[in-house]
Coordinates of C-alpha atoms and ligand atoms in Angstrom, one line a residue:
M2 CA -45.6 -27.0 95.5
S3 CA -48.2 -28.5 93.3
K4 CA -51.8 -28.0 94.0
H5 CA -52.6 -31.7 94.8
K6 CA -49.6 -33.0 96.6
E7 CA -49.3 -36.6 95.7
F8 CA -48.6 -38.5 98.9
I9 CA -50.4 -41.7 98.2
T10 CA -48.4 -43.6 95.7
K11 CA -50.6 -46.8 95.3
L12 CA -54.1 -48.0 96.3
S13 CA -55.2 -51.6 96.3
T14 CA -57.3 -54.1 98.3
I15 CA -56.4 -57.3 100.0
G16 CA -59.2 -59.3 101.6
D17 CA -61.3 -57.1 103.8
E18 CA -58.7 -54.2 103.8
L19 CA -57.8 -51.1 101.7
V20 CA -54.1 -50.9 101.3
I21 CA -52.5 -47.4 101.0
E22 CA -48.9 -47.0 100.1
W23 CA -47.6 -43.6 101.2
D24 CA -44.8 -41.7 99.5
D25 CA -42.7 -41.8 102.7
G26 CA -42.7 -45.6 102.3
K27 CA -45.3 -46.2 105.0
K28 CA -48.1 -48.6 104.3
S29 CA -51.6 -48.5 105.8
R30 CA -54.1 -51.3 105.9
I31 CA -57.6 -50.2 106.7
F32 CA -60.5 -52.5 107.6
S33 CA -63.5 -52.0 105.2
H34 CA -66.0 -51.6 108.0
W35 CA -63.9 -48.9 109.6
L36 CA -63.6 -47.1 106.3
R37 CA -67.4 -47.3 105.5
D38 CA -68.1 -46.2 109.1
H39 CA -65.9 -43.1 108.7
C40 CA -67.5 -42.0 105.4
Q41 CA -67.4 -38.2 105.2
M42 CA -70.1 -37.8 102.5
P43 CA -73.2 -35.6 103.2
T44 CA -75.4 -38.7 103.4
S45 CA -73.2 -40.0 106.1
V46 CA -72.3 -36.9 108.2
N47 CA -74.2 -33.7 108.6
A48 CA -72.4 -31.2 106.5
N49 CA -72.9 -28.4 109.0
N50 CA -72.1 -30.0 112.3
G51 CA -70.1 -33.1 111.3
Q52 CA -72.3 -35.5 113.3
R53 CA -72.7 -39.0 112.0
L54 CA -76.1 -39.7 110.5
F55 CA -76.2 -43.5 110.8
S56 CA -75.3 -46.3 113.2
V57 CA -73.0 -49.2 112.7
V58 CA -75.8 -51.6 112.3
D59 CA -76.9 -49.7 109.2
I60 CA -73.7 -50.9 107.6
P61 CA -74.3 -54.3 106.0
E62 CA -72.3 -57.0 107.7
E63 CA -71.2 -58.3 104.4
T64 CA -69.7 -54.9 103.4
Y65 CA -66.7 -55.1 101.1
I66 CA -64.7 -52.7 99.0
D67 CA -65.6 -53.2 95.3
Q68 CA -63.5 -50.4 93.6
V69 CA -60.9 -48.0 94.8
Y70 CA -59.4 -45.1 92.6
K71 CA -58.3 -41.5 92.7
D72 CA -60.5 -38.8 91.2
E73 CA -59.2 -35.8 89.2
K74 CA -58.6 -33.9 92.5
C75 CA -56.6 -36.9 93.8
N76 CA -59.1 -37.8 96.4
V77 CA -59.6 -41.4 97.2
C78 CA -62.8 -42.8 96.0
V79 CA -64.1 -46.1 97.5
V80 CA -67.1 -48.0 96.3
F81 CA -68.6 -50.3 98.9
Q82 CA -71.0 -53.2 98.1
P83 CA -73.7 -54.4 98.5
E84 CA -74.8 -50.8 99.2
N85 CA -73.2 -49.5 96.0
H86 CA -72.1 -46.7 98.1
L87 CA -69.4 -44.2 97.1
S88 CA -67.2 -42.5 99.7
V89 CA -64.7 -39.9 98.8
F90 CA -61.9 -39.2 101.2
S91 CA -59.2 -36.6 100.9
Q92 CA -55.8 -38.0 101.2
E93 CA -55.1 -35.5 104.1
W94 CA -58.0 -36.8 106.0
L95 CA -56.9 -40.4 105.5
R96 CA -53.4 -39.8 106.6
K97 CA -54.6 -37.7 109.7
N98 CA -57.1 -40.3 110.7
C99 CA -56.2 -43.7 109.7
Y100 CA -55.7 -45.8 112.8
D101 CA -52.5 -47.4 112.1
Q102 CA -50.5 -44.1 111.5
N103 CA -51.9 -42.2 114.4
L104 CA -51.4 -43.1 118.0
Q105 CA -54.4 -43.3 120.2
F106 CA -54.9 -39.8 121.7
D107 CA -55.9 -39.3 125.3
D108 CA -55.4 -35.8 126.7
R109 CA -55.9 -37.2 130.3
S110 CA -53.1 -39.8 130.0
E111 CA -49.7 -39.6 131.8
K112 CA -48.1 -39.8 128.3
Q113 CA -49.5 -36.4 127.4
K114 CA -48.1 -34.7 130.6
H115 CA -44.8 -33.2 131.7
L116 CA -44.5 -35.0 135.0
W117 CA -42.6 -33.0 137.8
Q118 CA -41.2 -33.2 141.2
K119 CA -39.5 -30.9 143.8
Y120 CA -36.8 -29.5 141.6
S121 CA -38.6 -29.3 138.3
F122 CA -39.5 -25.6 138.6
E123 CA -36.0 -24.1 138.9
D124 CA -37.1 -21.4 136.4
G125 CA -40.0 -20.5 138.6
L126 CA -43.5 -21.8 139.3
P127 CA -46.2 -21.3 136.6
F128 CA -47.4 -17.9 137.5
V129 CA -49.9 -16.1 135.2
N130 CA -51.2 -12.5 135.6
Y131 CA -54.9 -12.4 135.9
E132 CA -55.6 -9.4 133.8
D133 CA -53.5 -10.8 131.0
I134 CA -55.6 -14.1 130.7
C135 CA -58.8 -11.9 130.6
K136 CA -57.4 -9.7 127.8
D137 CA -55.3 -12.0 125.7
D138 CA -56.4 -15.3 124.3
N139 CA -52.8 -16.3 123.6
I140 CA -52.0 -16.0 127.4
K141 CA -55.3 -17.7 128.2
L142 CA -54.2 -20.6 125.9
D143 CA -50.7 -20.7 127.6
A144 CA -52.5 -21.0 130.9
L145 CA -54.7 -23.8 129.7
R146 CA -51.7 -25.6 128.3
M147 CA -50.1 -25.4 131.7
V148 CA -53.1 -27.1 133.2
R149 CA -52.8 -29.8 130.5
D150 CA -49.1 -30.2 130.9
V151 CA -48.1 -29.6 134.5
G152 CA -51.6 -29.7 136.0
F153 CA -51.7 -26.4 137.7
F154 CA -51.0 -22.6 137.5
I155 CA -51.1 -19.8 140.0
L156 CA -52.9 -16.6 139.0
E157 CA -51.4 -13.4 140.4
N158 CA -53.1 -10.0 141.0
V159 CA -56.7 -11.5 141.1
P160 CA -58.9 -8.7 142.7
I161 CA -59.3 -9.4 146.4
I162 CA -63.1 -9.4 146.2
E163 CA -65.4 -12.0 147.6
G164 CA -66.9 -14.1 144.8
Q165 CA -64.1 -13.4 142.4
V166 CA -63.1 -17.0 142.1
L167 CA -66.4 -17.5 140.2
N168 CA -65.3 -14.7 137.7
V169 CA -62.1 -16.7 137.1
I170 CA -64.1 -19.8 136.4
S171 CA -66.2 -18.0 133.9
E172 CA -63.1 -17.0 131.9
L173 CA -62.3 -20.7 131.5
G174 CA -65.3 -22.9 131.9
Y175 CA -68.3 -23.5 134.1
T176 CA -68.8 -23.7 137.8
R177 CA -69.5 -27.0 139.4
E178 CA -71.9 -26.6 142.2
T179 CA -71.7 -29.1 145.0
N180 CA -73.1 -29.5 148.6
Y181 CA -70.4 -27.1 149.6
G182 CA -72.0 -24.3 147.5
T183 CA -71.1 -22.7 144.2
L184 CA -68.2 -21.4 146.2
F185 CA -66.9 -22.3 149.7
E186 CA -65.1 -20.4 152.4
V187 CA -61.9 -22.1 153.5
R188 CA -61.1 -20.6 157.0
T189 CA -61.4 -21.7 160.6
E190 CA -64.9 -22.5 161.8
I191 CA -66.5 -23.6 165.0
N192 CA -67.9 -27.1 164.6
P193 CA -66.8 -27.5 160.9
N194 CA -68.2 -30.4 158.8
N195 CA -64.9 -30.8 157.2
L196 CA -61.3 -30.6 158.6
A197 CA -60.5 -28.2 155.8
Y198 CA -62.3 -25.6 157.8
T199 CA -59.9 -25.8 160.7
N200 CA -56.4 -24.6 161.4
M201 CA -55.0 -28.2 161.1
G202 CA -52.5 -29.3 158.6
L203 CA -53.9 -31.4 155.8
G204 CA -52.0 -34.2 154.2
S205 CA -51.6 -34.5 150.4
H206 CA -55.1 -35.3 148.9
T207 CA -57.3 -34.8 146.0
D208 CA -60.6 -33.2 146.7
N209 CA -64.0 -35.0 146.9
P210 CA -62.9 -38.7 146.0
Y211 CA -66.3 -39.6 147.6
R212 CA -68.1 -37.8 144.8
D213 CA -68.5 -39.7 141.5
P214 CA -68.0 -38.1 139.0
V215 CA -65.3 -36.1 141.0
P216 CA -65.0 -32.4 140.4
T217 CA -61.9 -32.4 138.2
V218 CA -60.6 -29.0 138.8
Q219 CA -60.2 -27.0 142.0
L220 CA -59.6 -23.3 142.5
L221 CA -58.4 -21.7 145.7
H222 CA -58.3 -17.9 145.9
C223 CA -56.4 -16.2 148.7
L224 CA -58.2 -13.2 150.3
E225 CA -56.4 -13.0 153.6
S226 CA -53.2 -14.5 154.9
S227 CA -51.6 -13.2 158.0
T228 CA -51.2 -16.4 160.0
E229 CA -47.9 -18.3 160.7
G230 CA -48.0 -21.4 158.5
G231 CA -50.7 -22.3 156.2
D232 CA -48.3 -23.0 153.3
S233 CA -49.5 -24.7 150.2
V234 CA -48.0 -28.0 149.1
L235 CA -48.5 -29.6 145.7
V236 CA -47.5 -33.1 144.5
D237 CA -47.8 -34.4 141.0
G238 CA -50.0 -37.5 141.7
F239 CA -49.1 -39.0 138.3
K240 CA -45.4 -38.6 139.1
A241 CA -46.1 -40.3 142.4
A242 CA -47.8 -43.2 140.7
T243 CA -45.0 -43.7 138.3
V244 CA -42.5 -43.8 141.3
L245 CA -44.8 -46.4 142.8
R246 CA -44.8 -48.4 139.5
Q247 CA -40.9 -48.2 139.3
E248 CA -40.5 -49.3 142.9
S249 CA -43.1 -52.0 142.9
E250 CA -45.1 -53.1 139.9
E251 CA -47.1 -55.4 142.2
D252 CA -48.1 -52.5 144.6
F253 CA -49.0 -50.3 141.5
D254 CA -51.2 -53.1 140.1
T255 CA -52.8 -53.7 143.5
L256 CA -54.0 -50.1 143.7
T257 CA -55.3 -50.0 140.2
R258 CA -57.2 -53.1 140.8
S259 CA -58.6 -52.6 144.4
W260 CA -61.6 -50.3 144.3
V261 CA -62.1 -48.6 147.6
N262 CA -65.2 -46.8 149.2
Y263 CA -65.0 -43.1 150.1
R264 CA -67.6 -41.4 152.0
F265 CA -68.6 -37.9 153.2
T266 CA -71.5 -37.2 155.5
D267 CA -73.0 -34.3 157.4
P268 CA -76.5 -33.8 158.6
S269 CA -77.7 -33.1 155.0
T270 CA -75.2 -35.0 152.9
D271 CA -74.2 -38.6 152.4
L272 CA -71.9 -39.0 149.4
R273 CA -70.4 -42.3 148.5
S274 CA -68.1 -43.7 145.8
R275 CA -66.3 -46.9 145.0
V276 CA -63.3 -46.0 142.9
P277 CA -59.6 -47.1 142.5
M278 CA -56.8 -44.9 144.0
I279 CA -55.0 -45.1 140.6
E280 CA -57.0 -45.4 137.4
L281 CA -55.6 -46.6 134.1
N282 CA -56.9 -46.3 130.6
D283 CA -57.2 -49.1 128.0
N284 CA -53.5 -48.8 127.3
N285 CA -52.5 -49.1 131.0
E286 CA -51.6 -45.4 131.3
I287 CA -52.4 -43.5 134.4
V288 CA -55.3 -41.2 133.9
K289 CA -56.6 -40.3 137.3
V290 CA -55.5 -40.6 141.0
R291 CA -57.8 -40.2 144.0
Y292 CA -56.5 -39.9 147.5
N293 CA -57.9 -38.5 150.7
N294 CA -57.1 -40.5 153.8
R295 CA -59.7 -38.4 155.7
S296 CA -62.6 -39.7 153.6
I297 CA -61.8 -43.4 153.1
D298 CA -64.9 -45.4 154.2
T299 CA -64.8 -48.9 155.6
I300 CA -62.5 -50.9 153.4
H301 CA -64.1 -54.0 152.1
L302 CA -61.8 -56.4 150.3
P303 CA -61.8 -60.1 149.9
D304 CA -59.7 -61.9 152.5
N305 CA -57.0 -62.8 150.1
K306 CA -56.5 -59.2 149.0
V307 CA -56.6 -57.3 152.2
R308 CA -52.9 -57.8 153.1
S309 CA -51.5 -56.9 149.7
F310 CA -53.7 -53.9 149.7
Y311 CA -52.4 -52.6 152.9
K312 CA -48.8 -53.1 151.7
A313 CA -49.5 -51.1 148.5
Y314 CA -51.6 -48.5 150.3
R315 CA -48.8 -47.9 152.8
H316 CA -46.2 -47.6 150.1
W317 CA -48.3 -45.2 148.1
S318 CA -49.1 -43.0 151.1
E319 CA -45.4 -42.9 152.0
I320 CA -44.4 -41.8 148.4
I321 CA -46.9 -39.0 148.3
E322 CA -45.5 -37.4 151.5
R323 CA -41.9 -37.6 150.2
D324 CA -40.2 -34.2 150.3
S325 CA -38.5 -35.0 146.9
L326 CA -41.9 -34.8 145.2
K327 CA -43.2 -31.7 146.9
I328 CA -43.3 -28.1 146.0
I329 CA -44.1 -25.7 148.8
F330 CA -45.1 -22.1 148.6
K331 CA -47.3 -19.6 150.3
L332 CA -50.3 -18.1 148.6
S333 CA -50.3 -14.4 148.9
E334 CA -53.4 -12.2 149.0
G335 CA -54.7 -11.9 145.5
D336 CA -53.1 -15.3 144.4
L337 CA -55.4 -18.0 143.0
M338 CA -54.2 -21.6 142.5
L339 CA -56.0 -23.7 139.9
I340 CA -55.4 -27.4 140.0
D341 CA -56.2 -30.6 138.0
N342 CA -57.9 -32.5 140.8
T343 CA -57.6 -35.8 138.9
R344 CA -53.8 -35.5 139.0
I345 CA -52.4 -33.0 141.4
M346 CA -52.5 -33.6 145.2
H347 CA -52.6 -30.6 147.4
A348 CA -51.9 -30.1 151.1
R349 CA -51.5 -27.3 153.6
T350 CA -49.4 -27.0 156.6
A351 CA -51.0 -26.2 159.9
F352 CA -51.4 -22.5 160.7
S353 CA -51.5 -20.3 163.9
K354 CA -54.6 -19.1 165.7
E355 CA -53.2 -15.7 165.5
G356 CA -53.7 -13.7 162.4
K357 CA -56.4 -14.6 159.7
R358 CA -56.5 -16.9 156.7
H359 CA -59.3 -16.9 154.3
L360 CA -59.4 -18.6 151.0
Q361 CA -62.4 -18.9 148.7
G362 CA -62.6 -22.2 146.8
A363 CA -64.8 -23.5 143.9
Y364 CA -64.8 -26.4 141.5
T365 CA -65.0 -26.5 137.8
D366 CA -64.3 -29.3 135.3
L367 CA -61.6 -30.3 132.8
D368 CA -64.0 -30.9 130.0
G369 CA -64.7 -27.2 129.7
L370 CA -61.1 -26.2 130.0
Y371 CA -59.8 -28.7 127.4
S372 CA -62.6 -27.7 125.1
L373 CA -61.6 -23.9 125.3
L374 CA -58.0 -25.0 124.9
N375 CA -58.8 -27.0 121.7
V376 CA -60.8 -24.0 120.3
L377 CA -58.2 -21.4 121.1
E378 CA -55.5 -23.7 119.6
A379 CA -57.4 -24.1 116.4
R380 CA -58.0 -20.3 116.2
Q381 CA -54.2 -19.7 116.7
Q382 CA -53.3 -22.3 114.1
N383 CA -55.7 -20.7 111.6
G384 CA -54.2 -17.3 112.2
Ligands
NM2_10 N1 -63.9 -28.6 150.9 C1 -62.9 -27.6 151.1 O1 -62.5 -33.2 149.5 C2 -62.5 -32.7 150.7 O2 -63.3 -33.2 151.5 C3 -61.6 -31.6 151.0 C4 -63.2 -29.8 150.5 C5 -64.6 -28.8 152.2 C6 -64.8 -28.2 149.8 C7 -62.2 -30.3 151.5
OGA11 C1 -59.2 -27.6 150.5 C2 -57.9 -27.6 151.0 C3 -56.1 -26.2 151.3 C4 -55.7 -24.9 152.0 O1 -59.9 -26.6 150.9 O2 -59.7 -28.5 149.9 O3 -57.2 -28.6 150.8 O4 -54.7 -24.4 151.7 N1 -57.4 -26.4 151.4 O5 -56.4 -24.5 153.0
ZN12 ZN1 -58.4 -30.0 149.5

């Protein structure tokens, strides 16, 4: 392989665009302002941290490409006027970043996920051994990829010690403290402020839709489990939303466009939000679901929208309780389940008064987990 692999065969300009012809026959057309804005020179981005040193208004509105040529290292040199500014781009950078050859990337989108349903885990649920993620970054990376792709994993052999859930979080990101504490005890209480703290069954839900921003990851660590029942149920909320879209585009649209109020109150708390049950990105791809029938506040909708909302809401609620979408298992003592709370709905079956069931829960956020995933992935790629 030659040192400077030639993969741009021709450079030219047409109007306000740079035209690149690639050796695989592809052609890119890049708007002059985009190119000037993405200048990689040390006067444009800090050489140490890569942060941009100017704002878009610093680029003259009348910017145009005056000259374009390759230097002796085959980098692409572009001279912009009226600044008389030279930008040098590597061919690799241009190919990796130019907007017409690279699809918009959104690691939260349904497009980046492996959607699943009841029979998707015939080879077994995504179990990971706790000690392994602590000792081996490659296994930690695999676990983080499971969060990204299927939305959850179950850690096994987590020491059955109170507070351990916070040690698990510190392996992956940062604890998200809420009114429920840095961690919370999920067990039967007298006079609970939340139905989670009873032996009742809980329907499929995401946690804390009444909080904005919502905690994006939930962990539940099983310390004691000797009751009848109390099984865990998970549903892929993105899959459920795609089923709704297939069955009724109209109902799907209604839920993405109807923002509902959620609320949680106790004597020292009053949390309120107004959010859609299904949230889309700018490409109409599902990026978040929120659902918790226990916490929906008074529904305020315009008169001409209330009937279609109830039709869509009923349809959605019916889909997320379908057996064909559910996986059901029982957390054993020492198991810890970690779930993407923007995607995966969880539920539990009712449990007996006899015996004991004690989970410790806590929240963290996806930003920290994805950041670690990206760092570990880059480290793995660079050997
Ligand atoms: N707890 C367990 O979001 C919810 O209200 C579900 C949350 C109380 C922190 C329960
Ligand atoms: C919760 C919850 C599930 C369980 O605490 O948010 O949904 O298994 N608990 O008790
Ligand atoms: Zn919950």
